[in-house]
Short mmCIF file of C-alpha atoms in Angstrom, two decimals:
data_model
loop_
_atom_site.label_atom_id
_atom_site.label_comp_id
_atom_site.label_asym_id
_atom_site.label_seq_id
_atom_site.Cartn_x
_atom_site.Cartn_y
_atom_site.Cartn_z
CA MET U 1 -16.14 -10.20 -98.39
CA VAL U 2 -16.38 -11.78 -95.91
CA LYS U 3 -13.33 -14.06 -95.80
CA LYS U 4 -11.68 -10.75 -95.70
CA THR U 5 -12.88 -9.33 -92.63
CA LYS U 6 -12.18 -12.84 -90.88
CA LYS U 7 -8.02 -12.14 -92.33
CA SER U 8 -8.58 -8.72 -91.12
CA ASN U 9 -10.31 -9.81 -87.41
CA THR U 10 -7.02 -12.30 -87.62
CA GLY U 11 -4.55 -9.74 -88.21
CA TRP U 12 -6.32 -7.09 -85.56
CA LYS U 13 -6.56 -10.47 -82.61
CA ILE U 14 -2.55 -11.27 -83.30
CA PHE U 15 -1.19 -7.33 -83.08
CA ILE U 16 -3.59 -7.14 -79.83
CA TYR U 17 -1.88 -10.54 -78.57
CA THR U 18 1.29 -8.92 -79.33
CA ALA U 19 0.96 -4.98 -77.83
CA ILE U 20 -0.23 -7.76 -74.75
CA ALA U 21 2.78 -9.69 -74.42
CA VAL U 22 4.72 -6.68 -74.99
CA VAL U 23 2.63 -4.55 -72.04
CA LEU U 24 3.12 -8.03 -70.06
CA VAL U 25 6.93 -8.28 -70.38
CA MET U 26 7.82 -4.16 -69.62
CA LEU U 27 5.64 -4.53 -66.35
CA GLY U 28 7.41 -7.41 -65.38
CA PHE U 29 11.10 -5.99 -65.76
CA VAL U 30 9.55 -3.34 -64.43
CA GLY U 31 8.44 -5.44 -61.29
CA TYR U 32 11.19 -7.19 -61.60
CA GLU U 33 13.72 -3.89 -60.43
CA TRP U 34 11.15 -2.29 -58.21
CA TRP U 35 11.66 -5.21 -56.03
CA GLN U 36 15.75 -5.95 -56.88
CA GLU U 37 15.44 -1.39 -55.56
CA ARG U 38 13.44 -3.13 -51.47
CA ARG U 39 16.11 -5.26 -51.79
CA ALA U 40 18.68 -3.45 -52.01
CA HIS U 41 17.46 -0.01 -49.87
CA PHE U 42 17.32 -2.51 -47.00
CA VAL U 43 21.33 -4.13 -47.32
CA ARG U 44 23.36 -3.24 -44.52
CA TYR U 45 26.88 -3.65 -42.82
CA ALA U 46 28.06 -3.36 -39.63
CA GLU U 47 31.14 -2.94 -41.34
CA PHE U 48 32.93 -2.67 -45.51
CA GLY U 49 34.71 -6.41 -44.32
CA ILE U 50 38.39 -4.86 -45.68
CA ASP U 51 41.05 -3.98 -44.14
CA ILE U 52 41.00 -0.20 -45.38
CA PRO U 53 43.46 1.30 -47.15
CA VAL U 54 45.42 4.63 -44.06
CA ASN U 55 46.01 7.71 -45.04
CA TYR U 56 43.23 8.37 -48.09
CA THR U 57 40.56 9.73 -47.55
CA ILE U 58 38.41 9.70 -50.71
CA HIS U 59 37.55 6.26 -51.19
CA GLY U 60 34.91 5.20 -53.70
CA VAL U 61 33.43 1.66 -55.62
CA ASP U 62 33.18 0.25 -58.96
CA VAL U 63 30.42 -1.73 -60.20
CA SER U 64 28.74 -3.20 -63.20
CA LYS U 65 25.54 -5.56 -63.76
CA TYR U 66 27.14 -8.29 -61.55
CA GLN U 67 25.94 -5.97 -58.60
CA ASP U 68 21.76 -5.91 -59.75
CA VAL U 69 20.43 -3.11 -59.08
CA ILE U 70 22.12 -0.58 -55.67
CA ASP U 71 19.84 1.63 -53.75
CA TRP U 72 22.89 4.90 -53.87
CA SER U 73 21.49 6.96 -50.76
CA LEU U 74 22.91 3.80 -48.83
CA VAL U 75 26.13 3.80 -50.77
CA ARG U 76 26.47 7.33 -49.95
CA ASP U 77 25.04 7.34 -46.45
CA MET U 78 27.32 4.76 -45.08
CA LYS U 79 30.12 5.12 -43.20
CA VAL U 80 32.24 3.19 -39.91
CA GLY U 81 35.05 5.39 -38.71
CA ASP U 82 36.21 8.24 -41.13
CA VAL U 83 35.48 6.10 -44.55
CA GLN U 84 32.95 7.54 -46.69
CA MET U 85 31.97 6.45 -50.19
CA SER U 86 32.68 9.79 -52.43
CA PHE U 87 32.78 8.11 -55.87
CA ALA U 88 31.55 5.40 -58.56
CA PHE U 89 33.35 4.27 -61.35
CA ILE U 90 30.49 2.12 -63.60
CA LYS U 91 30.77 -0.10 -66.22
CA ALA U 92 29.35 1.27 -69.33
CA THR U 93 30.63 -0.38 -72.45
CA GLU U 94 32.58 -3.72 -73.42
CA GLY U 95 33.61 -4.60 -77.35
CA LEU U 96 32.04 -3.45 -80.40
CA GLY U 97 28.00 -2.63 -79.41
CA ASN U 98 27.45 -4.23 -75.26
CA GLU U 99 26.26 -1.73 -72.95
CA ASP U 100 26.33 -2.90 -69.95
CA ALA U 101 22.57 -3.98 -68.59
CA TYR U 102 22.57 -1.25 -65.58
CA PHE U 103 24.53 1.72 -66.66
CA LYS U 104 21.93 4.36 -67.38
CA ARG U 105 20.18 3.37 -63.70
CA ASN U 106 23.46 3.16 -62.23
CA TRP U 107 25.05 6.62 -63.99
CA LYS U 108 21.42 8.08 -63.58
CA LYS U 109 21.01 7.29 -59.65
CA VAL U 110 25.17 7.93 -58.78
CA LYS U 111 23.79 11.78 -59.85
CA ASP U 112 20.98 11.53 -57.49
CA ALA U 113 23.39 10.01 -55.05
CA GLY U 114 25.54 13.23 -54.87
CA LEU U 115 28.47 10.68 -55.32
CA ALA U 116 31.00 12.15 -58.03
CA ARG U 117 31.07 9.14 -61.10
CA GLY U 118 32.96 7.79 -63.79
CA ALA U 119 32.31 5.31 -66.93
CA TYR U 120 34.79 2.77 -68.02
CA HIS U 121 34.66 0.98 -71.03
CA PHE U 122 35.74 -3.35 -71.29
CA PHE U 123 38.58 -3.93 -73.66
CA LEU U 124 38.48 -6.36 -76.39
CA ALA U 125 42.00 -6.13 -78.01
CA THR U 126 40.65 -8.32 -80.18
CA LYS U 127 38.34 -5.40 -81.99
CA SER U 128 39.02 -1.72 -82.89
CA GLY U 129 39.77 0.61 -80.90
CA LYS U 130 38.78 3.37 -82.83
CA ALA U 131 35.45 1.73 -82.95
CA GLN U 132 35.12 0.36 -79.48
CA ALA U 133 35.85 4.02 -78.59
CA GLU U 134 32.68 5.40 -80.80
CA ASN U 135 30.81 2.27 -78.68
CA PHE U 136 31.79 3.99 -75.82
CA ILE U 137 31.27 7.37 -76.48
CA ASN U 138 27.35 6.67 -77.98
CA SER U 139 26.74 5.24 -74.58
CA VAL U 140 28.60 7.84 -72.83
CA GLU U 141 27.65 11.32 -71.95
CA LEU U 142 30.09 13.45 -70.22
CA GLY U 143 29.37 16.76 -68.20
CA PRO U 144 30.40 19.35 -65.48
CA GLY U 145 31.84 16.92 -61.94
CA ASP U 146 32.52 13.71 -63.40
CA LEU U 147 35.16 11.57 -64.09
CA PRO U 148 37.42 10.76 -67.44
CA PRO U 149 36.40 7.98 -69.46
CA VAL U 150 37.96 5.09 -68.26
CA LEU U 151 39.76 2.18 -70.62
CA ASP U 152 40.05 -1.28 -68.90
CA ILE U 153 42.67 -2.93 -70.05
CA GLU U 154 42.85 -6.01 -68.81
CA GLN U 155 43.27 -9.19 -70.69
CA THR U 156 45.46 -9.81 -74.64
CA TYR U 157 43.10 -12.93 -75.55
CA GLY U 158 46.40 -13.83 -77.94
CA ILE U 159 46.40 -10.49 -79.57
CA PRO U 160 50.62 -9.61 -79.63
CA GLY U 161 51.12 -6.83 -77.78
CA GLU U 162 52.21 -3.84 -80.48
CA LYS U 163 49.19 -5.09 -81.80
CA LEU U 164 46.76 -4.51 -78.84
CA ARG U 165 48.76 -0.92 -77.43
CA ASP U 166 48.15 0.28 -80.98
CA ARG U 167 44.71 -0.72 -80.41
CA ALA U 168 44.72 0.90 -76.58
CA LYS U 169 45.65 4.19 -78.67
CA GLU U 170 43.37 3.79 -81.21
CA TRP U 171 40.83 4.12 -78.43
CA LEU U 172 42.79 6.29 -75.79
CA GLN U 173 42.45 9.19 -79.06
CA THR U 174 39.33 9.07 -80.75
CA VAL U 175 38.28 9.21 -77.23
CA GLN U 176 40.18 12.40 -76.02
CA ASP U 177 39.43 14.27 -78.94
CA TYR U 178 35.04 13.86 -78.95
CA TYR U 179 35.42 14.53 -74.47
CA HIS U 180 39.07 17.18 -75.14
CA VAL U 181 40.17 14.90 -71.89
CA MET U 182 42.96 12.75 -70.69
CA PRO U 183 41.01 9.82 -69.78
CA ILE U 184 42.64 7.10 -67.25
CA ILE U 185 44.00 3.28 -67.91
CA TYR U 186 42.26 1.12 -65.63
CA THR U 187 44.66 -1.93 -65.06
CA ASN U 188 46.87 -4.58 -63.04
CA VAL U 189 49.64 -4.15 -62.06
CA ASP U 190 51.22 -7.18 -63.77
CA PHE U 191 49.67 -6.38 -66.95
CA TYR U 192 50.48 -2.39 -66.75
CA LYS U 193 53.88 -4.08 -66.10
CA GLN U 194 54.33 -6.78 -69.37
CA TYR U 195 52.17 -4.56 -72.48
CA LEU U 196 51.80 -1.07 -70.87
CA LYS U 197 55.36 0.53 -69.86
CA ASP U 198 56.73 2.68 -71.33
CA ASP U 199 53.99 3.60 -74.49
CA PHE U 200 51.39 4.66 -71.41
CA ASP U 201 52.84 6.64 -68.77
CA ALA U 202 51.27 9.55 -69.65
CA TYR U 203 48.24 8.95 -68.62
CA PRO U 204 46.18 9.15 -65.41
CA LEU U 205 46.12 5.66 -63.98
CA TRP U 206 43.94 3.84 -62.02
CA VAL U 207 45.59 0.16 -60.75
CA ALA U 208 44.65 -2.86 -59.34
CA HIS U 209 46.91 -4.34 -56.86
CA TYR U 210 45.07 -6.81 -53.52
CA LEU U 211 46.52 -7.93 -50.65
CA GLN U 212 48.93 -4.26 -49.88
CA LYS U 213 48.84 -2.39 -47.19
CA GLU U 214 49.08 1.05 -48.01
CA ARG U 215 49.80 1.44 -51.82
CA PRO U 216 50.02 -1.29 -54.76
CA SER U 217 53.76 -1.70 -55.79
CA ILE U 218 54.19 -0.17 -59.29
CA TYR U 219 57.46 1.81 -60.42
CA ARG U 220 55.21 5.02 -61.41
CA ALA U 221 52.25 8.39 -60.87
CA TRP U 222 48.56 6.35 -59.98
CA ALA U 223 45.68 8.06 -59.26
CA PHE U 224 43.15 6.02 -58.40
CA TRP U 225 43.82 2.31 -56.14
CA GLN U 226 42.32 -0.75 -55.98
CA HIS U 227 42.38 -2.28 -53.59
CA SER U 228 39.48 -5.14 -53.15
CA GLU U 229 37.89 -6.72 -55.18
CA ALA U 230 35.15 -8.31 -51.62
CA GLY U 231 34.27 -5.25 -49.98
CA ARG U 232 30.72 -5.11 -48.21
CA VAL U 233 28.80 -1.84 -48.47
CA ASN U 234 25.09 -0.81 -47.63
CA GLY U 235 22.25 -0.61 -50.71
CA ILE U 236 24.40 -3.25 -52.39
CA MET U 237 24.03 -7.25 -51.94
CA THR U 238 27.08 -8.28 -53.63
CA LYS U 239 30.25 -8.36 -53.10
CA VAL U 240 32.06 -5.33 -54.27
CA ASP U 241 35.27 -3.83 -55.42
CA PHE U 242 37.04 -0.75 -52.74
CA ASP U 243 38.77 2.33 -54.55
CA VAL U 244 41.22 4.99 -53.20
CA PHE U 245 41.85 8.36 -54.85
CA ASN U 246 45.82 8.90 -54.62
CA GLY U 247 45.25 12.81 -53.10
CA ASP U 248 43.28 15.28 -51.17
CA SER U 249 39.47 16.75 -52.34
CA THR U 250 41.48 19.43 -53.76
CA GLU U 251 43.48 17.54 -56.14
CA PHE U 252 40.75 15.63 -56.53
CA ARG U 253 38.65 18.26 -57.34
CA LYS U 254 41.11 19.01 -59.78
CA LEU U 255 41.06 15.81 -61.84
CA LEU U 256 37.09 16.26 -62.35
CA ILE U 257 35.74 17.72 -65.28
CA ASN U 258 34.98 21.67 -65.41
#
């Protein structure tokens, strides 16, 4: 009888110590995020740190976990001349089972700050397009005022072009069937020309092309242009990608989900 009591006490001790450890880890994480948020709150820049393309009125940024904790109210409020951030693309998922560590936080905080928000999936050509689409769908809830979902495809990982295109089409179709909106494709100029042209010209394009003054050098129409990867904006401790929308406020609103 005594032995049974000792075993019972040992079991309870293990349970209590484990529970305490879990609570301490959670408190540590919350404390770290609070500390990082306070740091981000005091990050200020006099300028954006890059040349901003002229003749565009709608500007934004795109972020992932590499920007760490962000104070989105400061991002929204920074204004240099006529330039102010209006939207943000946020990394949501990658491959089959990965969700960006800061996606949920960024997704909520961007909306709270009143910026238009969009979510993107980093595509792994070695994996099933449909399964990757399901990963994205499981993480991202889109609603009125959000930007269409984005497929970020910029590497082949050694996969032949035809198979890469087939898997990309699987992702795009699965996502379009679920959200009932045509997705956006993100890639760079060279990758689009070499692997995606013709088959994907109907999709809205978000194109990366740096060191250009006026527009990206690509033959087809585009919706967004990632023109720099080295911008600075209040509330973000690291350099960040800067983007512009190719249109006015009326055209931008038409792109948003109803």
